[in-house]
Short mmCIF file of C-alpha atoms in Angstrom, two decimals:
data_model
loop_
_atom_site.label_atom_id
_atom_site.label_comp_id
_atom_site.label_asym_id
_atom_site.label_seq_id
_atom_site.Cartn_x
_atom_site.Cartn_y
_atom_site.Cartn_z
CA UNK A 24 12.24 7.65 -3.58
CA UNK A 25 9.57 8.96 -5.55
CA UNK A 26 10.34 9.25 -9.78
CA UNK A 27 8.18 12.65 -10.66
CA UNK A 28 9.22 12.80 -14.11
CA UNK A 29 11.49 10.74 -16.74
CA UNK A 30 13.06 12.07 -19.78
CA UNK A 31 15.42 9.84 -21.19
CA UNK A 32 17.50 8.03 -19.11
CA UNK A 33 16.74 11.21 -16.43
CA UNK A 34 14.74 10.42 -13.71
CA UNK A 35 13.26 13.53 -11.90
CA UNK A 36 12.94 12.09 -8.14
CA UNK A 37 11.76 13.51 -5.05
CA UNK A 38 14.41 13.68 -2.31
CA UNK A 39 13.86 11.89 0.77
CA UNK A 40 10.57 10.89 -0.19
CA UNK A 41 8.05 8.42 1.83
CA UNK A 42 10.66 7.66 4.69
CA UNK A 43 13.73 7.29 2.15
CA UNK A 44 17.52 9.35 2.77
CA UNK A 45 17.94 11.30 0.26
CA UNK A 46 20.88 10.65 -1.80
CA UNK A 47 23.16 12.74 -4.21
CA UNK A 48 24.25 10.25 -7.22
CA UNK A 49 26.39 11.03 -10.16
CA UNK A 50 25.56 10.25 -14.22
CA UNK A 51 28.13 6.87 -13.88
CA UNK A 52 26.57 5.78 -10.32
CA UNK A 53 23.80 2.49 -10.30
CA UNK A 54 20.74 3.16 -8.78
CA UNK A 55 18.61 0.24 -7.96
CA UNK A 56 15.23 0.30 -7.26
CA UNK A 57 12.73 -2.19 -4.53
CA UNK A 58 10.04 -4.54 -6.17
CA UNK A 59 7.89 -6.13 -3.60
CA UNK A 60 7.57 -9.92 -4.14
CA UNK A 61 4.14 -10.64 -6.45
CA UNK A 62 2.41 -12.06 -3.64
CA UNK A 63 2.47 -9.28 -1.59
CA UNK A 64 1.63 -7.11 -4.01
CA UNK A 65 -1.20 -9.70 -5.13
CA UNK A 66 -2.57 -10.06 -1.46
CA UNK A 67 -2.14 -5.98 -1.33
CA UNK A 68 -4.65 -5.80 -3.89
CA UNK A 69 -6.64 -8.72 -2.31
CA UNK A 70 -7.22 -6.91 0.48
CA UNK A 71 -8.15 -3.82 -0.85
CA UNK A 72 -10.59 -5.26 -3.40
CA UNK A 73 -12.43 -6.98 -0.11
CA UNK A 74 -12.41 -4.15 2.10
CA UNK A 75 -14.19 -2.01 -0.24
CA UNK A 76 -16.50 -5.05 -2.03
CA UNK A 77 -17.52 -5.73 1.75
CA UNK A 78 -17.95 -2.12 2.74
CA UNK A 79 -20.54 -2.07 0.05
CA UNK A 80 -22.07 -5.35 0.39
CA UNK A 81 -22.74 -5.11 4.27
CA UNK A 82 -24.13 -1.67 4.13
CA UNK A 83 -24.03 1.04 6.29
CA UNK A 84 -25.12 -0.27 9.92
CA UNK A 85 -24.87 2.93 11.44
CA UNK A 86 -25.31 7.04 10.69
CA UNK A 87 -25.59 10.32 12.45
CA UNK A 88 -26.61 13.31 10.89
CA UNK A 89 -25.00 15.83 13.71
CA UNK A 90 -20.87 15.77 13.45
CA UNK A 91 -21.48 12.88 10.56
CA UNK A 92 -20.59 10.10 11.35
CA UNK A 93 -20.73 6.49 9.21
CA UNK A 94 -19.95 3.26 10.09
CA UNK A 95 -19.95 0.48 7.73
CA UNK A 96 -20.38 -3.28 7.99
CA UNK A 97 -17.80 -5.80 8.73
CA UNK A 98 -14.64 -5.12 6.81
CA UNK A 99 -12.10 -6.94 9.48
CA UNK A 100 -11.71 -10.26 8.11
CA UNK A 101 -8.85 -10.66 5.63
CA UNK A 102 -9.27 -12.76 2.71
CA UNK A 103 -7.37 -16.02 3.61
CA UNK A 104 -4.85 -15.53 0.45
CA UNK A 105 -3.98 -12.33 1.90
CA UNK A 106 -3.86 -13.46 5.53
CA UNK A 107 -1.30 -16.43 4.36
CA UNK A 108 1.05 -13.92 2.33
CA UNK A 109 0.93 -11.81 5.90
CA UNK A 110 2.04 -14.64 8.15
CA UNK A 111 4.63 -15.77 5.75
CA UNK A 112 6.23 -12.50 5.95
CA UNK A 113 5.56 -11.43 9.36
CA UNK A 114 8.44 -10.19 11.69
CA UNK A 115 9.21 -12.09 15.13
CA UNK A 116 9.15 -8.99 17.70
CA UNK A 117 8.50 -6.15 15.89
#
């Protein structure tokens, strides 16, 4: 569910939104709302913060000038916090 606007105690929410049902609920009914645990969101944010420190750190290794075309230097590794947040939450068989 994505909230586009509150007023109030009215939330303004986009039905259906990023893979949700949508859902009709009335003024009395208790809507609850998903807070990932803080390490995921920490590693999230751990992993983001290398990928683009390490994008600029390594450099570009490669460029074209026809159909443009960039690649950039090593950005595969995970940071280990992030990579032990991963594997503690990681599905078996999916």
């Amino acid at each position: 569910m994505h909230v586009s606007a509150v007023s109030g105690n009215v939330a303004t929410v986009q039905r259906g939104a990023l893979g949700t049902t949508a859902a009709t609920h009335t003024a009395a009914d208790v809507v609850y709302r998903y807070v990932p645990p803080a390490d995921v969101t920490m590693a999230v944010l751990a992993m983001a913060a290398h990928t683009n420190n390490t994008r600029i750190a390594s450099g570009i290794k490669t460029e074209s000038i026809g159909e443009y075309s960039v690649t950039y230097g090593d950005t595969s590794r995970m940071p280990e916090y992030a990579a032990g947040v991963v594997n503690k939450y990681q599905r078996i068989g999916v």
